[in-house]
Tab-separated table of C-alpha atoms and ligand atoms in Angstrom:
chain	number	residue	atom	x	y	z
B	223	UNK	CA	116.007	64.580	121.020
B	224	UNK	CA	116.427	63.731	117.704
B	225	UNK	CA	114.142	64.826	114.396
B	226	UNK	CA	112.210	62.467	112.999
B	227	UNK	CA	110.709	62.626	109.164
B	228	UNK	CA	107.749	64.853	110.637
B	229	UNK	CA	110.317	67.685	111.063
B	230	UNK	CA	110.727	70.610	109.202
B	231	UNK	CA	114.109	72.003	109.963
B	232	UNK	CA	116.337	74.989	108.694
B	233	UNK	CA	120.030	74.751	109.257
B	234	UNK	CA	121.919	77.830	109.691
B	235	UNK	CA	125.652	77.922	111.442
B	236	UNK	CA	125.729	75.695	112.848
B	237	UNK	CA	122.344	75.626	114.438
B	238	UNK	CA	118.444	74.518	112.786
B	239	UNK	CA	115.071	75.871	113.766
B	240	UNK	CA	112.265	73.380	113.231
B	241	UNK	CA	108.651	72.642	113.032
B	242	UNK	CA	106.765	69.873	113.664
B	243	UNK	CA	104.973	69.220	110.045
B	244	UNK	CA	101.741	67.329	108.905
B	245	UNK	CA	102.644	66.692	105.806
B	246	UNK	CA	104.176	68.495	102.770
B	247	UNK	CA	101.568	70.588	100.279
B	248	UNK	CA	103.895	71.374	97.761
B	249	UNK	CA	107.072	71.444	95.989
B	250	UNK	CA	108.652	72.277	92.464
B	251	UNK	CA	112.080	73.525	91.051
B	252	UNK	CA	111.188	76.962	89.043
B	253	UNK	CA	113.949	78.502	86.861
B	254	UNK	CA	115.157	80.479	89.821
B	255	UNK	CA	114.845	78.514	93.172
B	256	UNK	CA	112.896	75.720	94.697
B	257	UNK	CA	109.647	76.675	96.111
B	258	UNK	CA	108.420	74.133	99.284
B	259	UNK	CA	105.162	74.716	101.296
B	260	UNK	CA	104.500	72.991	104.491
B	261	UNK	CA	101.375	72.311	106.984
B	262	UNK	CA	102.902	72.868	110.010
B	263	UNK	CA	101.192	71.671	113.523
B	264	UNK	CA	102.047	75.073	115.730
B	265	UNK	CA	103.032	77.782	113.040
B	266	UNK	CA	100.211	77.296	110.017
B	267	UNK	CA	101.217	77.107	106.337
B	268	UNK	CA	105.077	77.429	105.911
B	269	UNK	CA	106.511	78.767	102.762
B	270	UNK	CA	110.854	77.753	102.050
B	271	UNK	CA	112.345	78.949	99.676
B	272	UNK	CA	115.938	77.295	98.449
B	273	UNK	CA	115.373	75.739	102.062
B	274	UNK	CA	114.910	79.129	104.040
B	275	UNK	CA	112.170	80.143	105.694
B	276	UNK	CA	110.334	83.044	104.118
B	277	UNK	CA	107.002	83.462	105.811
B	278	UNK	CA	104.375	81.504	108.333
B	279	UNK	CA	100.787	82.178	108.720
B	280	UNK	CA	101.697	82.911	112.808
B	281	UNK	CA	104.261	85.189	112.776
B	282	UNK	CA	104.661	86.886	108.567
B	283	UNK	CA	102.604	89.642	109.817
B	284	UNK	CA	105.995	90.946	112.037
B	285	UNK	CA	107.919	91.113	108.613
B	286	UNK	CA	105.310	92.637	106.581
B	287	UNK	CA	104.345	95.118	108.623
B	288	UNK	CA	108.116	96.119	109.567
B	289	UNK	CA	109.065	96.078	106.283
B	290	UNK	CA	105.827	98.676	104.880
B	291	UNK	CA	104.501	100.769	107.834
B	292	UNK	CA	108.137	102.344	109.218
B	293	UNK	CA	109.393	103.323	105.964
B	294	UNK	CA	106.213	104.510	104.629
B	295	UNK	CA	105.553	106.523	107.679
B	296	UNK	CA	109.199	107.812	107.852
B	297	UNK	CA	108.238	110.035	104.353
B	298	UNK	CA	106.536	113.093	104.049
B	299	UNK	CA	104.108	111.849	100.759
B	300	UNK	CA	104.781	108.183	99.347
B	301	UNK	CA	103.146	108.556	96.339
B	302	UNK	CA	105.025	106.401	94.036
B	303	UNK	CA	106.204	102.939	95.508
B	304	UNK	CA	108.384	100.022	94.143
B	305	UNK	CA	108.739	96.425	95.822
B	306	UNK	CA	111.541	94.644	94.658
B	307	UNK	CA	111.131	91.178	95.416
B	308	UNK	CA	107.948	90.189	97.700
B	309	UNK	CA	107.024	87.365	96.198
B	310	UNK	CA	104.188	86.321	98.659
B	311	UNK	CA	102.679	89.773	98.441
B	312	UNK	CA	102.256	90.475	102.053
B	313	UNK	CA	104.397	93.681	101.712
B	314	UNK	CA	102.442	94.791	99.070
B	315	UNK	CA	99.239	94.473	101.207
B	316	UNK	CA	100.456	96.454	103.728
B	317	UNK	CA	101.896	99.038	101.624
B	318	UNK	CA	98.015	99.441	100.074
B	319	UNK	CA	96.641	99.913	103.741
B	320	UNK	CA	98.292	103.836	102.989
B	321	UNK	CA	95.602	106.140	101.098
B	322	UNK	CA	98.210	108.108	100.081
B	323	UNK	CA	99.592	105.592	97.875
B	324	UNK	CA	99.102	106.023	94.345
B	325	UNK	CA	100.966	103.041	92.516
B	326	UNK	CA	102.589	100.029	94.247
B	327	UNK	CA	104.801	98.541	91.845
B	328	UNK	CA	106.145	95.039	92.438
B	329	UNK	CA	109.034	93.358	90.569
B	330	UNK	CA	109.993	89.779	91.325
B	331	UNK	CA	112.219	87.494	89.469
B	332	UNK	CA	109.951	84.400	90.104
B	333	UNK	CA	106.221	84.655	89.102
B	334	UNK	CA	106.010	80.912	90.506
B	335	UNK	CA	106.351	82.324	94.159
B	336	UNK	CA	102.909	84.831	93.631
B	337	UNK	CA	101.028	82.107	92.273
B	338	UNK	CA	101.891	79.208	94.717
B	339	UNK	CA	101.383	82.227	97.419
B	340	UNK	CA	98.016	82.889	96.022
B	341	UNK	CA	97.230	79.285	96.403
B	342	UNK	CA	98.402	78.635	99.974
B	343	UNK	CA	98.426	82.275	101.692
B	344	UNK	CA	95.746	83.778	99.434
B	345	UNK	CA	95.534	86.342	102.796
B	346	UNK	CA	98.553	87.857	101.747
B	347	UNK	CA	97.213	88.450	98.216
B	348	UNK	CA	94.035	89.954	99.249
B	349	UNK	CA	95.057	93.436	97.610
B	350	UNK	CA	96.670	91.922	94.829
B	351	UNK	CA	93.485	93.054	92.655
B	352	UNK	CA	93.994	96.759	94.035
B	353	UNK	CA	93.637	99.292	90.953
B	354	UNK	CA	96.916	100.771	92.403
B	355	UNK	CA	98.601	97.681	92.451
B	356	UNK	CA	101.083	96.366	89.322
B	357	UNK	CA	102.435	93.336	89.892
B	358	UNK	CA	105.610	92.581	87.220
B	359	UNK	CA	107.884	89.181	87.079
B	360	UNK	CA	111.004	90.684	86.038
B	361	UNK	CA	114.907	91.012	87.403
B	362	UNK	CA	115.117	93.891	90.168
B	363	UNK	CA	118.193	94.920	89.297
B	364	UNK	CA	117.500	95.546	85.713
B	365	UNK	CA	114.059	97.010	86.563
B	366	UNK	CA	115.508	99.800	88.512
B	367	UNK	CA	118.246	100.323	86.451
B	368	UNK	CA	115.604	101.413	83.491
B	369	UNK	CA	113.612	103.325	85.852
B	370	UNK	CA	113.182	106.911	85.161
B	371	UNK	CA	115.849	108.980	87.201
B	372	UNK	CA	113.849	110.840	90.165
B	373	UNK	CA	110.730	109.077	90.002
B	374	UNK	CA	110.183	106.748	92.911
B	375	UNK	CA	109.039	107.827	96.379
B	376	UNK	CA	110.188	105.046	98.494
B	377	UNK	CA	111.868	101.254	97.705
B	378	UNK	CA	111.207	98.141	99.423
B	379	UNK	CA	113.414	95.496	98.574
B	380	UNK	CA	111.877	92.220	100.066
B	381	UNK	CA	114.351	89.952	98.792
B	382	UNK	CA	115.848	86.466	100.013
B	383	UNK	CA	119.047	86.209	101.303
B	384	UNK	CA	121.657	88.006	99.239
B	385	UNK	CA	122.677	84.207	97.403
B	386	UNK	CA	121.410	83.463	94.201
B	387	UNK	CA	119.537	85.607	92.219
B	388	UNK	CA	119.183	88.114	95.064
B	389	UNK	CA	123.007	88.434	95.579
B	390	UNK	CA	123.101	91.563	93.087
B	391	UNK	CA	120.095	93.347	95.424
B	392	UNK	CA	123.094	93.875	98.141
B	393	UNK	CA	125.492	95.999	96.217
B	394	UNK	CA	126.943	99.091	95.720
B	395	UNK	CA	125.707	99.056	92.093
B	396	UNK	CA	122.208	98.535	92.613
B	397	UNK	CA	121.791	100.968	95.639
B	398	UNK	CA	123.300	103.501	93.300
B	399	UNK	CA	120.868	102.447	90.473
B	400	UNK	CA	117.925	102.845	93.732
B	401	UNK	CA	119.387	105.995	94.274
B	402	UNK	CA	118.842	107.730	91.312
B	403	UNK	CA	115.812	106.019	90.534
B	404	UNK	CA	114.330	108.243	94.034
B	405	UNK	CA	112.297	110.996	94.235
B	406	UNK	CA	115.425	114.137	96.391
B	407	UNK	CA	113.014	113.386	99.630
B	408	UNK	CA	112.914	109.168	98.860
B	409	UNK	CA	113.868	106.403	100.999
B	410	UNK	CA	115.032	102.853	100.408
B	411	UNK	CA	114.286	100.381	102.853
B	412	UNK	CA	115.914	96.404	102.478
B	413	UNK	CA	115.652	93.438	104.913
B	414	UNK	CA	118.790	93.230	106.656
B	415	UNK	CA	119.174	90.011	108.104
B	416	UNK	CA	119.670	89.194	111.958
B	417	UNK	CA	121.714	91.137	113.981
B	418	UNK	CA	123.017	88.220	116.277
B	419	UNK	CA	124.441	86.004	112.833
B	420	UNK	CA	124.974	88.579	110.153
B	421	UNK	CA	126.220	92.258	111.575
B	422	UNK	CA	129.840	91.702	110.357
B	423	UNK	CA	129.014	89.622	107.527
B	424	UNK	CA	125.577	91.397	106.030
B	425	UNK	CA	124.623	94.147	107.720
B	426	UNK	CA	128.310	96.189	108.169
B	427	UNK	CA	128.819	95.438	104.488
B	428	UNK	CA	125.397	96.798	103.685
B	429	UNK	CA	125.855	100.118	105.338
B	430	UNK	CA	128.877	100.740	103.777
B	431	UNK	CA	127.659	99.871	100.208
B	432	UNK	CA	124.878	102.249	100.892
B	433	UNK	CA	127.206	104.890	102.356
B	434	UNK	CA	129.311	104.108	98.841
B	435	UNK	CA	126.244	104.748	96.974
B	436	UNK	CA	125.893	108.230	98.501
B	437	UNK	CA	122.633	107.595	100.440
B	438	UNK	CA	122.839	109.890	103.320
B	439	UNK	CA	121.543	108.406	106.352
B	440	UNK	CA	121.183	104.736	107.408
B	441	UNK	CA	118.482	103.352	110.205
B	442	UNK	CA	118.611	100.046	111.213
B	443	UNK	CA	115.315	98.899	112.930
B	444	UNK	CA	114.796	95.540	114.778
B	445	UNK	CA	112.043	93.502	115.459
B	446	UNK	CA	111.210	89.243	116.875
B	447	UNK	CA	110.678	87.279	114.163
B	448	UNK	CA	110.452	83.621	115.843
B	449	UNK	CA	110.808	81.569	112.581
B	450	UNK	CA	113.632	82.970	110.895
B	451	UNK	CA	117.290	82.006	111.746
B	452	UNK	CA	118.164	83.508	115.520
B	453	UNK	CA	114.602	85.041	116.187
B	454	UNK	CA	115.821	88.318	115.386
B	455	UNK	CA	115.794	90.349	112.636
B	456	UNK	CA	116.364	94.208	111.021
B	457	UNK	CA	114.927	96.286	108.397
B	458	UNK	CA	117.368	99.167	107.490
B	459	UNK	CA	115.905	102.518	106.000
B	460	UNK	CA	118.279	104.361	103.672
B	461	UNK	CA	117.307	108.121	103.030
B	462	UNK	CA	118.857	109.790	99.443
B	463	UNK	CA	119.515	113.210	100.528
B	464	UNK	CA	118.070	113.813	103.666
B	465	UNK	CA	118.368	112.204	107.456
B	466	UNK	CA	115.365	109.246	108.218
B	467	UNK	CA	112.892	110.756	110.328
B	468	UNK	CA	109.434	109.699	111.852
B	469	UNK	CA	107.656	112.358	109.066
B	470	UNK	CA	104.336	111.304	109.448
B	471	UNK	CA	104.209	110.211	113.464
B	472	UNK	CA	101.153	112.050	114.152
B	473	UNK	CA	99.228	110.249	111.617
B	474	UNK	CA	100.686	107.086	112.418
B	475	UNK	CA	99.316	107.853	116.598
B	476	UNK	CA	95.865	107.172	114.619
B	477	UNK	CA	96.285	104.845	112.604
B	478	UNK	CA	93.801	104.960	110.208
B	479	UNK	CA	94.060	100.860	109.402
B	480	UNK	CA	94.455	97.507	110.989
B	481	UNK	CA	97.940	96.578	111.906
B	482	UNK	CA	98.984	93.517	114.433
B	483	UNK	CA	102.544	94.645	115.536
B	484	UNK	CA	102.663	97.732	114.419
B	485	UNK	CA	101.910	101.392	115.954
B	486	UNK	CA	103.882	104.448	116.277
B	487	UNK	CA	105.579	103.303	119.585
B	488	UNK	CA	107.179	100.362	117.884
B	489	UNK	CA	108.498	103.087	115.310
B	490	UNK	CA	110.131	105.103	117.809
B	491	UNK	CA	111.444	101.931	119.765
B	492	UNK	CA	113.090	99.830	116.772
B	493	UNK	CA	115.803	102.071	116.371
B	494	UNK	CA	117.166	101.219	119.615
B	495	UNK	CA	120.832	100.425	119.274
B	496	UNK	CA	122.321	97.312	121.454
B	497	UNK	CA	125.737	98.252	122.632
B	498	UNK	CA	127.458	95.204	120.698
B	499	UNK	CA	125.487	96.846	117.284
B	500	UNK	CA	126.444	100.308	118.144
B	501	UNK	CA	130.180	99.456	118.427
B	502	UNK	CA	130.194	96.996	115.373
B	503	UNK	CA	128.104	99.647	113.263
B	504	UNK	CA	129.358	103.194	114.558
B	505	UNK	CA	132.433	102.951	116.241
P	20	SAM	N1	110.561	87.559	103.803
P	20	SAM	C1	111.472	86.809	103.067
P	20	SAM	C2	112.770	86.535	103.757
P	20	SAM	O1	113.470	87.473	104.153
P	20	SAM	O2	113.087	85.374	103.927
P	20	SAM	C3	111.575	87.289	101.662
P	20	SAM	C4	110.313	86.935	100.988
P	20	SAM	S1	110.073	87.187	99.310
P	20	SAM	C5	109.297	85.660	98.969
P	20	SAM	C6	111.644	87.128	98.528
P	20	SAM	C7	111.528	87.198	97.010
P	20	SAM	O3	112.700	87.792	96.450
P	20	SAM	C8	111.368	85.832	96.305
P	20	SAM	O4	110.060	85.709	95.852
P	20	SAM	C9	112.391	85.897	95.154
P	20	SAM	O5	111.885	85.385	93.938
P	20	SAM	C10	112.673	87.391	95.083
P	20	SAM	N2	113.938	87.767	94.428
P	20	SAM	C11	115.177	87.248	94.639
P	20	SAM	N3	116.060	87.856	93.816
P	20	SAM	C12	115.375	88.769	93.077
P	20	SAM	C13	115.739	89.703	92.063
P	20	SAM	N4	117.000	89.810	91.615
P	20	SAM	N5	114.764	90.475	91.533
P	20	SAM	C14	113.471	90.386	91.965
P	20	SAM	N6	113.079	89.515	92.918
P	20	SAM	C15	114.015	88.724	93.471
């Protein structure tokens, strides 16, 4: 079959994943990237960025909650959180769902993606106005290179793919910079691409920058997520000084908030190791 003009499609190696679109609802070049938004006929509102995929109304709420509740759940007391990247603010919304959270910084380089993502997914921005929440338009890597040494409980870096401006959010520089930025108990967590396409050429690499940075243990959790390249993707946890462990599991039996993927049993299933992984990661 071939792809008419009503097609949204993203090429990756080789291969494209597409949508069948109503029309487009907006585009513009910012400083950093170009921003599209799409009305798609089976997946809702579609947000590209650079001409990647970054979130759909029908399936965002996989990412998000992968990328807030296993992390935030994995530490004894996340106080004090920073979101590097995040744009669309869905992270951020699930991060608030915790009580325990004090302050939910976010830094991303591109206030243009929070705004058109308050226009078109203003669901994802719903806890934008939190008291706890501080939303900053700022470089990530420069942010946590001023932050004060020791004073961040856990790091979410909810970046694109490590081209561009989020190429420097994949090295052994800026882990080290995360690093020292955390709280002895803190935890890192970073979107880590799909295990199918990327282990040798993302995830390996990321691992050993980490490892190279002196973070101490490394979990690599997994998880569907139908519209981005392969339909399957990771979340890796780093821990500074410690090894990553399901801390608060009892709390996280009763969850005290709404989720729609996940619950404890996903946390103690997404570390599941495929054989090919295993071998690639650990042998
Ligand atoms: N879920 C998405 C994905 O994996 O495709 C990521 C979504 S979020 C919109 C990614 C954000 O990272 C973008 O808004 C982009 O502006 C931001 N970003 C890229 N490089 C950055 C940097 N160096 N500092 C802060 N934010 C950055």
């Amino acid at each position: 079959m071939t792809l008419d003009e009503n097609w949204f499609s993203e090429t990756h190696q080789d291969m494209a994943f597409s949508l069948r679109i109503r029309g487009k609802l907006h585009e513009e070049q910012t400083p950093f990237q170009k921003i599209e938004v799409y009305d798609t006929v089976s997946f809702g509102k579609l947000m590209v960025i650079d001409g990647c995929v970054m979130l759909t109304d029908r399936d965002n709420f996989i990412y998000h909650e992968m990328m807030a509740h296993p992390v935030l759940f994995a530490h004894p007391n996340p106080k004090n959180v920073l979101i590097i990247g995040g744009g669309d603010c869905g992270t951020l919304r699930e991060v608030l769902k915790h009580d325990c959270v004090q302050r939910a910084t976010q830094v991303d380089i591109d206030e243009r993606v929070t705004r058109v993502s308050e226009q078109f997914f203003p669901q994802l921005c719903e806890s934008n106005d939190d008291p706890r929440a501080d939303l900053r338009f700022d470089d990530g890597i420069a942010h946590v290179k001023n932050a004060e040494p020791g004073s961040i409980d856990v790091i979410v870096i909810d970046s694109t793919d490590p081209v561009g401006p989020a190429e420097g959010l994949f090295s052994t520089s800026f882990y080290k910079d995360c690093r020292r930025a955390l709280a002895s108990d803190g935890l890192l967590v970073q979107q880590s691409e799909s295990p199918l396409l990327h282990t040798d050429s993302i995830i390996r690499p990321m691992h050993d920058s980490l490892r190279a940075a002196d973070f101490l243990d490394m979990l690599t959790l997994h998880f569907p997520q139908a519209s981005y390249p392969s339909g399957w993707w990771t979340a890796t946890i780093a821990a500074k000084d410690a090894t990553v462990c399901f801390h608060r599991e009892e709390a996280a039996e009763e969850l005290p908030f709404h989720t729609d993927y996940y619950n404890a049993a996903i946390q103690r299933a997404a570390p599941a190791t495929p054989e090919f992984f295993r071998r690639k990661l650990f042998a």
